[in-house]
Coordinates of C-alpha atoms in Angstrom, one line a residue:
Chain U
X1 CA -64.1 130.1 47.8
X2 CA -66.8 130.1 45.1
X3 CA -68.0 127.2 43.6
X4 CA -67.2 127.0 39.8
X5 CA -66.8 124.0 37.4
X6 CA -63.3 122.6 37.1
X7 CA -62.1 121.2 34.4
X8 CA -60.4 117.3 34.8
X9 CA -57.4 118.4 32.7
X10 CA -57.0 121.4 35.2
X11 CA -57.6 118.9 38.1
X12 CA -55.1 116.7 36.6
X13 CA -52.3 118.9 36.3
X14 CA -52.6 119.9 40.1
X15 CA -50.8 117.5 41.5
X16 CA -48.0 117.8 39.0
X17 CA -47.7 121.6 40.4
X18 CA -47.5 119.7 43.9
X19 CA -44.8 117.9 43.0
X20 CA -42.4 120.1 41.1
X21 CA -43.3 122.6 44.1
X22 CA -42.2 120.0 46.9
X23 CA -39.2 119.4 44.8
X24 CA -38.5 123.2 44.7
X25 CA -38.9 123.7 48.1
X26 CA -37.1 120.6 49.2
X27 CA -34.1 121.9 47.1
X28 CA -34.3 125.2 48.9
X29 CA -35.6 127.1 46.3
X30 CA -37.9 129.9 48.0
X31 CA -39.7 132.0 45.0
X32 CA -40.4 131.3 41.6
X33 CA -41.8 132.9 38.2
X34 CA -44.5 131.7 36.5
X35 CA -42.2 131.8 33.2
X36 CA -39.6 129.1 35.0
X37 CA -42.1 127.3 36.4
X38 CA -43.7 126.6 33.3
X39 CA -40.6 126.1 31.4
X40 CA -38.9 123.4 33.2
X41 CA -43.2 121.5 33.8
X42 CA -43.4 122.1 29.7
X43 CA -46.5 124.3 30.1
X44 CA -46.9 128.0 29.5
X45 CA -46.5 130.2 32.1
X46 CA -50.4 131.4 30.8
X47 CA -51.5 128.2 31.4
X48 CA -50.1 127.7 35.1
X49 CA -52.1 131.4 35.7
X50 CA -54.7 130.0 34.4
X51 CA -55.2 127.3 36.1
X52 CA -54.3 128.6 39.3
X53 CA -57.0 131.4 38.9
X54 CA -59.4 128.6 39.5
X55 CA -58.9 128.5 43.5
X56 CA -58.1 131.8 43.9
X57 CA -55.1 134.5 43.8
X58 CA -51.8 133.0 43.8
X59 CA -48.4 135.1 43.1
X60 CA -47.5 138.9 42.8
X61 CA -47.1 140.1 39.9
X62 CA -43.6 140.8 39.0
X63 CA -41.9 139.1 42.0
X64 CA -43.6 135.0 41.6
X65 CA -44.8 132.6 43.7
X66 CA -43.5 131.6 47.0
X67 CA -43.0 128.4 46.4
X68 CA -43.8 126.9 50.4
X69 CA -46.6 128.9 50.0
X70 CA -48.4 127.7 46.5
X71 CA -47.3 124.7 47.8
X72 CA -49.3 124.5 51.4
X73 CA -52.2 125.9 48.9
X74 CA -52.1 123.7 46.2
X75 CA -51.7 120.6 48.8
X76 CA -54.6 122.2 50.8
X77 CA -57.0 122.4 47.4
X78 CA -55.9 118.5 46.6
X79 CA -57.1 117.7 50.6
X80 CA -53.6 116.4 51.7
X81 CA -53.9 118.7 54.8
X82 CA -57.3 116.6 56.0
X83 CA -55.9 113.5 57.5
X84 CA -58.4 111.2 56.1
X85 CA -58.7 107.0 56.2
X86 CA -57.5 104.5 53.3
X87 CA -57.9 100.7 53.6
X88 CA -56.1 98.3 51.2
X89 CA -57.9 95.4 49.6
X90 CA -55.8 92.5 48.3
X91 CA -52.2 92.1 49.9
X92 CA -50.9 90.2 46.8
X93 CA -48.1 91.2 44.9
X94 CA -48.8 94.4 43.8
X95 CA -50.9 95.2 47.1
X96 CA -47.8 94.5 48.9
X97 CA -45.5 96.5 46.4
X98 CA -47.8 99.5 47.1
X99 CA -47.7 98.6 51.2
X100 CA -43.5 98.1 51.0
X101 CA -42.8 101.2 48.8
X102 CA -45.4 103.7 48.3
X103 CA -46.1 107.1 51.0
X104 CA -49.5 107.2 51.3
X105 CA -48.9 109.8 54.7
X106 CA -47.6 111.9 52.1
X107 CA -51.1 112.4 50.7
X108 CA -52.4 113.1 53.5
X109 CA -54.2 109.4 54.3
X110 CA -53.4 107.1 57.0
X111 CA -53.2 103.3 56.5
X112 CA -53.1 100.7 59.2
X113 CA -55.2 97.8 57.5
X114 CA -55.2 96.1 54.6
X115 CA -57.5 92.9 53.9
X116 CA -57.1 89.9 52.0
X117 CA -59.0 86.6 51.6
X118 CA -55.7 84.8 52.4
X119 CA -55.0 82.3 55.2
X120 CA -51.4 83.1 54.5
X121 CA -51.8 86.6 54.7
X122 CA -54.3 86.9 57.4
X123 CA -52.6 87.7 60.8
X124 CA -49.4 89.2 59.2
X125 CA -48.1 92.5 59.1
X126 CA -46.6 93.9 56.1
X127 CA -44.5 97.2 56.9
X128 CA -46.5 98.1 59.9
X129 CA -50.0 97.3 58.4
X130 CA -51.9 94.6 60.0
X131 CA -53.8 92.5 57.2
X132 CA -57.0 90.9 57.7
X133 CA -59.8 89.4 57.1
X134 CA -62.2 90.1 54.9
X135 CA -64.7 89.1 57.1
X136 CA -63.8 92.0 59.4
X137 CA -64.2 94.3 56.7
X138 CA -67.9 95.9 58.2
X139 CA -66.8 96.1 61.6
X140 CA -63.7 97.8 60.4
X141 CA -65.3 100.3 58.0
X142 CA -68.1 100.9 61.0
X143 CA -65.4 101.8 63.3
X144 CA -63.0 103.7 61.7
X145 CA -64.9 104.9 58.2
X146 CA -62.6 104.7 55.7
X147 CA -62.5 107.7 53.1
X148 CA -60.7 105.5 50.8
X149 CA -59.9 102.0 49.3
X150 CA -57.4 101.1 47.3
X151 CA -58.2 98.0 45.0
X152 CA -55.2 95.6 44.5
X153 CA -57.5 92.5 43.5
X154 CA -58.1 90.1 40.6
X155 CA -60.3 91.0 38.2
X156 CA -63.6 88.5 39.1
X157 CA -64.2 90.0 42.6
X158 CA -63.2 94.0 41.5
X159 CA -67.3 95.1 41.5
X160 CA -68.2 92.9 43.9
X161 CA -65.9 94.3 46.4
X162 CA -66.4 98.0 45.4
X163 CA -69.8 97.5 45.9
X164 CA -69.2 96.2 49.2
X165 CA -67.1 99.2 50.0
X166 CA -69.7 101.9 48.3
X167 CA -72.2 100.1 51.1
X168 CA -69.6 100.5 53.9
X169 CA -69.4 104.4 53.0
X170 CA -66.5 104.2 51.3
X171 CA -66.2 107.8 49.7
X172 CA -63.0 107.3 46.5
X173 CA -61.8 104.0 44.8
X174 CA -58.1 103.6 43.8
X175 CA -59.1 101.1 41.1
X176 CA -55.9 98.7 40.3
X177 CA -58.2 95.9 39.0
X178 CA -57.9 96.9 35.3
X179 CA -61.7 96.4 35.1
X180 CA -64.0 99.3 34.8
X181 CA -65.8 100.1 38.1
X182 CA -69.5 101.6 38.2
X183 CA -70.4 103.2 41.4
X184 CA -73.4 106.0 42.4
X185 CA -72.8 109.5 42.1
X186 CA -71.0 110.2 45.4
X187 CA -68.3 107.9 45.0
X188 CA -65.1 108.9 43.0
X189 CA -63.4 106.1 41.1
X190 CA -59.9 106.5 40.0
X191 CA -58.4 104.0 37.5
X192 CA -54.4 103.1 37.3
X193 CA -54.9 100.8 34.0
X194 CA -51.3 99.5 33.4
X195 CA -52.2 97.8 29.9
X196 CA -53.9 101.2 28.7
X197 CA -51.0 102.5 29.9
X198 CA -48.5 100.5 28.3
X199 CA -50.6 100.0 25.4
X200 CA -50.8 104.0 24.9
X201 CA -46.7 103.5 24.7
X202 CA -46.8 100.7 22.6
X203 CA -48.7 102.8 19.7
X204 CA -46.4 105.7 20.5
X205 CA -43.2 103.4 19.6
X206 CA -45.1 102.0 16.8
X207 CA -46.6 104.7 14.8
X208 CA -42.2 106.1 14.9
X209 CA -40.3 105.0 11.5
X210 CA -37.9 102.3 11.9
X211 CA -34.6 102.4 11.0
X212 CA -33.6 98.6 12.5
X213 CA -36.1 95.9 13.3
X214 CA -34.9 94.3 17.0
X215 CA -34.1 91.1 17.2
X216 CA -36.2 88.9 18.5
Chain T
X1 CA -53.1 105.0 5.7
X2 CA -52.8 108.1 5.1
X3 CA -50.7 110.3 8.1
X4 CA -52.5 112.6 10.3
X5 CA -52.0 113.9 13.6
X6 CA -53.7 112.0 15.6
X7 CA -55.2 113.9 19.3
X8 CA -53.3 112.3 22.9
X9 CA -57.1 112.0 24.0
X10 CA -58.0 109.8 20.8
X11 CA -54.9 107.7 21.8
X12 CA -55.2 107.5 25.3
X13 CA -59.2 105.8 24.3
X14 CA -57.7 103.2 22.1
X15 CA -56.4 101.1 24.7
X16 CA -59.6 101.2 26.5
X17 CA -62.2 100.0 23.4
X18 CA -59.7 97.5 23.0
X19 CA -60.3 96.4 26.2
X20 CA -63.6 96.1 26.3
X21 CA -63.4 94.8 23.2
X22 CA -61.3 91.8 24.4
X23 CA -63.4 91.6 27.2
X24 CA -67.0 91.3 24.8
X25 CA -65.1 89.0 22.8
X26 CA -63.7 86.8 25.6
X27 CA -67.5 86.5 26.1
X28 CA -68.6 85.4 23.4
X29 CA -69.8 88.2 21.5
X30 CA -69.8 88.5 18.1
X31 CA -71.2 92.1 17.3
X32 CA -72.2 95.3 18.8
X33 CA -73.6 98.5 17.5
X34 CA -71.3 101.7 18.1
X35 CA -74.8 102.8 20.8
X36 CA -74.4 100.2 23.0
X37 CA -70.7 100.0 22.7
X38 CA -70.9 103.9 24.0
X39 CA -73.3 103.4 26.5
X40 CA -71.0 100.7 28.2
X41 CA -67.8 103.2 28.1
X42 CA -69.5 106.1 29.0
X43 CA -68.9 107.8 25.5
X44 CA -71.2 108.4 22.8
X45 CA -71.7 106.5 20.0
X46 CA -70.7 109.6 17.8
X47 CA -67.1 109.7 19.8
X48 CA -66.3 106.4 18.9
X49 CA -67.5 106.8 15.6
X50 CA -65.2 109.7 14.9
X51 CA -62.1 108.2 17.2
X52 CA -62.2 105.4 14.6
X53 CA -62.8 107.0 11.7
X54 CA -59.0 108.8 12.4
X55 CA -57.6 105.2 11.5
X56 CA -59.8 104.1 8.7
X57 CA -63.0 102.7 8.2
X58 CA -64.7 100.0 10.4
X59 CA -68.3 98.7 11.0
X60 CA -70.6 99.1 8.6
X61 CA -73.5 101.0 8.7
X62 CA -76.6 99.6 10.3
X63 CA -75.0 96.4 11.2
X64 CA -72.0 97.9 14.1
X65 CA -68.8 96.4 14.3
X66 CA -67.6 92.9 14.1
X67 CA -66.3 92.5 17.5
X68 CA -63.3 90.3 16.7
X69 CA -62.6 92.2 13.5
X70 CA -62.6 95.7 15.4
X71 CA -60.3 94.3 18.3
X72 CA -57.5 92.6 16.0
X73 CA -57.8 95.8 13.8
X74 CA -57.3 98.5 17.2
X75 CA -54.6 95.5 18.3
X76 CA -53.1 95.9 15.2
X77 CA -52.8 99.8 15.4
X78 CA -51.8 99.6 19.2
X79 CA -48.7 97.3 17.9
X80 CA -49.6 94.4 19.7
X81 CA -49.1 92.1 16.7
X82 CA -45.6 92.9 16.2
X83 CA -43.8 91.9 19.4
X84 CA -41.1 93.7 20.6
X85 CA -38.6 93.1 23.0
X86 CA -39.3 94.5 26.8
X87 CA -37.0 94.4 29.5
X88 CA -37.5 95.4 33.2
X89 CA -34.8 97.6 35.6
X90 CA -35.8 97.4 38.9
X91 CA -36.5 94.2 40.9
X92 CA -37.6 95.6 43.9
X93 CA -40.9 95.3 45.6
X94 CA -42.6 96.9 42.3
X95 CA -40.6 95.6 39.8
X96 CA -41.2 92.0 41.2
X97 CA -44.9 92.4 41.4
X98 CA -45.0 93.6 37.8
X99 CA -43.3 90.8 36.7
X100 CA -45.0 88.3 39.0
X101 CA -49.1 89.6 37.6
X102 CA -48.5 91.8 34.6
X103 CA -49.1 90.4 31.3
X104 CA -46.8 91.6 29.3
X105 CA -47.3 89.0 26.4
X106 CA -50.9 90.4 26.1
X107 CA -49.5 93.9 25.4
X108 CA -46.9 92.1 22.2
X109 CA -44.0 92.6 24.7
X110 CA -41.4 89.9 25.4
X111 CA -39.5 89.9 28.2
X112 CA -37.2 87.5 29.4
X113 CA -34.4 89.8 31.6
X114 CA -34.9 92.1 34.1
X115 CA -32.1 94.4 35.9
X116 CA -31.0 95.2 39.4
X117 CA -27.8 96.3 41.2
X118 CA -28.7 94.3 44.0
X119 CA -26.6 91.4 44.8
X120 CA -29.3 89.3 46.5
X121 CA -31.5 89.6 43.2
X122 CA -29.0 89.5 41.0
X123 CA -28.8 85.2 39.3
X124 CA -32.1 85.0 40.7
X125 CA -35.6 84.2 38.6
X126 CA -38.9 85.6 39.0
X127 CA -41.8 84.1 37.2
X128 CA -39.7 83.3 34.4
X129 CA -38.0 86.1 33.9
X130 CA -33.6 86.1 35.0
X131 CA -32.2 89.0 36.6
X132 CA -29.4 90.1 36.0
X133 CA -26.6 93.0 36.8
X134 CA -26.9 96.5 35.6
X135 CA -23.2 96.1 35.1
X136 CA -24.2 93.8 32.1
X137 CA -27.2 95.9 30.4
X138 CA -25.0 97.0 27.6
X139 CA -24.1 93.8 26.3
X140 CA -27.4 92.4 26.7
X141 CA -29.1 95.8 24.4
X142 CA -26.5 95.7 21.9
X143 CA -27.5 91.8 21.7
X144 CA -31.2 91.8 21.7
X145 CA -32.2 96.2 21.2
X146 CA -35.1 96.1 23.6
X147 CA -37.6 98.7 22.2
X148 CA -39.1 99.0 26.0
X149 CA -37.8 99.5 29.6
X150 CA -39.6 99.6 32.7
X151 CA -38.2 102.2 35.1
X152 CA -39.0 100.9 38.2
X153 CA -36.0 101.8 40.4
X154 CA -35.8 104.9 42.8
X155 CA -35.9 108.4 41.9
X156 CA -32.2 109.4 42.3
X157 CA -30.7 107.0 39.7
X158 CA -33.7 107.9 37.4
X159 CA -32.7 110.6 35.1
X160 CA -29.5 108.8 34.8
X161 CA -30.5 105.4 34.1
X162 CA -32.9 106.9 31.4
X163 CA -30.5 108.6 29.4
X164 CA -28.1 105.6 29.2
X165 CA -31.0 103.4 27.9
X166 CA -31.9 105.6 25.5
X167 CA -28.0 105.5 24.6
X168 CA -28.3 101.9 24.2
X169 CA -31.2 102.5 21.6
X170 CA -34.0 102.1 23.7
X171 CA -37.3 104.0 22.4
X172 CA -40.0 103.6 25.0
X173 CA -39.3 104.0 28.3
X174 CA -42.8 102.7 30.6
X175 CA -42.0 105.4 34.0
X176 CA -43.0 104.2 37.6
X177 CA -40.3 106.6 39.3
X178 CA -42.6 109.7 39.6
X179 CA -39.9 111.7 38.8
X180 CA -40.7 113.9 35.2
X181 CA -37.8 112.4 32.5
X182 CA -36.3 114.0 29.7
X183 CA -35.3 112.1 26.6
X184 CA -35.1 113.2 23.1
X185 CA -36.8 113.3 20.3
X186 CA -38.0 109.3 18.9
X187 CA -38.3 108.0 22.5
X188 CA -41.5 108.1 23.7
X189 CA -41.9 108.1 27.7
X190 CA -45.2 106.9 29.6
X191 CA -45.3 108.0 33.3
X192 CA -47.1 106.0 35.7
X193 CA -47.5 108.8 38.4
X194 CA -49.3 106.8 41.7
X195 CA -48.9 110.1 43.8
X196 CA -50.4 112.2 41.2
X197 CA -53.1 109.8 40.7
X198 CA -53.8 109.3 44.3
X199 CA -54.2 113.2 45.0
X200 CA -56.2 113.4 42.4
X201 CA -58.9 111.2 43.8
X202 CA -58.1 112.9 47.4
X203 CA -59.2 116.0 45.6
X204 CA -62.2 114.6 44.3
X205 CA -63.2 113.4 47.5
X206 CA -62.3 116.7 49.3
X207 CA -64.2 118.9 47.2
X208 CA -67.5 116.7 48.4
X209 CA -69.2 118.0 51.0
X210 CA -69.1 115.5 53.8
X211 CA -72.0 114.7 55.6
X212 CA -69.8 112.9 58.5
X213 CA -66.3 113.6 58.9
X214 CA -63.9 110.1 59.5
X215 CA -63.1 109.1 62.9
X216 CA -59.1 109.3 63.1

């Protein structure tokens, strides 16, 4: 495939595509337009062409997609067909939330580790991944080369520790800190920032007329 | 201030100079020049300049902004000065760690009752906060018109639970379920997607070329 610049906003809505196409599919639906497709994502049926056009062909024109098959592309582009390594830093409450609840086979990453600094935590196992020590972190990473960490940790230690893991090899960060993370070209950081998140909802609700104050 | 439609991107930055804003004012700093402001967010001074500018005018020329001044005035825009009532649905392994490490208060959102259908959560407490039976959300929104739920329950009862909310007056609706919601018009809905964000940081990593492939 050739190389060509990508926008984020394109990059962005890819895995949204995923996941109205595994939904699709796991409803039994076999073929769909690019018109119902769109309509039911709230994007133009242009726009999905578009942005599909960026990896390659997709679709025949007049009869749709296959949905199994966009869907094995699309989850091929996104690298969930490359089984690769994630390690979890920081077992605490939402580090365990994330260990109970969340599929990270799905996306194509495989998990048996997590780490904490935690004499509590240390030596458990929290839905079949062992958490350790920190201080096995290197001989962990040397062994089994992580791809990926995810960063459940307060605040104080969150560039510390992606340091660490940046010098470890570690290729992506799945920032949870809520602290901006620098890192050297080569390393992908992705930020979940609740409070921008709620905050973004909280101006949304705001900037909306009133018709009753709540109680409060 | 006058009205004007107001760009998702320029939005979606708000939350983050307030941030960092908090962050150079928890520090002690008084006053910072929209350059060096830039320079530590990544974005150029003229960005912020014109992100601003859409809500009226701040700084002043020669002398950059008045740290405090800028951060109560973005706080004030966000709607964290006027609290409004939050409340959570969902007690499960999520739920719970949002409640037990999520400042709330920070974000002008009170919360004092969460919801679950779970008998062995239902009478209990989490970090303050009571939870209590779905089977008595009504009475509790007619009493106290939460302007905010938290959706953190499982996909299936979703949809459903989000349209009875709104019912019950409810105009923000903060979504962890990774399933796409529809609500009408005057509720806004903010989706947390993990899987979406997590894929796209496996694509990020995947389009790299590797110099060593992970040991599996």
């Amino acid at each position: 495939m050739k190389k060509q610049h990508i926008s984020d906003a394109v990059i962005r809505r890819l895995p949204r595509y995923y996941r109205y196409l595994d939904e699709l599919h796991s409803r039994g639906v076999v073929r769909i337009s690019s018109n119902t497709l769109g309509k039911r994502m709230g994007v133009t049926a242009s726009q999905i062409r578009q942005d599909l056009s960026c990896f390659g062909e997709f679709g025949q024109q007049g009869y749709g997609y296959n949905i199994m098959e966009l869907r094995s592309e699309i989850g091929r582009i996104l690298g969930v067909d490359e089984p690769r390594r994630l390690i979890l830093i920081g077992a605490g409450h939402l580090g365990h939330a994330l260990l109970q609840s969340f599929d990270f086979a799905q996306g194509g990453f495989r998990l048996d580790t997590a780490f904490d600094v935690s004499s509590a935590l240390i030596g458990t196992s929290i839905n079949g991944v062992a958490v350790r020590s920190m201080d096995e972190l290197d001989a962990y990473c040397a062994a089994n080369r992580p791809a990926v960490a995810v960063l459940t940790i307060p605040k104080a230690a969150a560039q510390e520790t992606a340091d660490r893991l940046v010098a470890l090899g570690v290729r992506g960060i799945w920032n949870f800190t809520n602290v901006e993370l620098s890192a050297g070209d080569g390393v992908s950081i992705e930020n979940v920032h609740f409070a921008d998140s709620l905050l973004t909802l909280s101006y949304r609700i705001a900037k909306r007329p009133e018709t009753e104050k709540e109680s409060l």
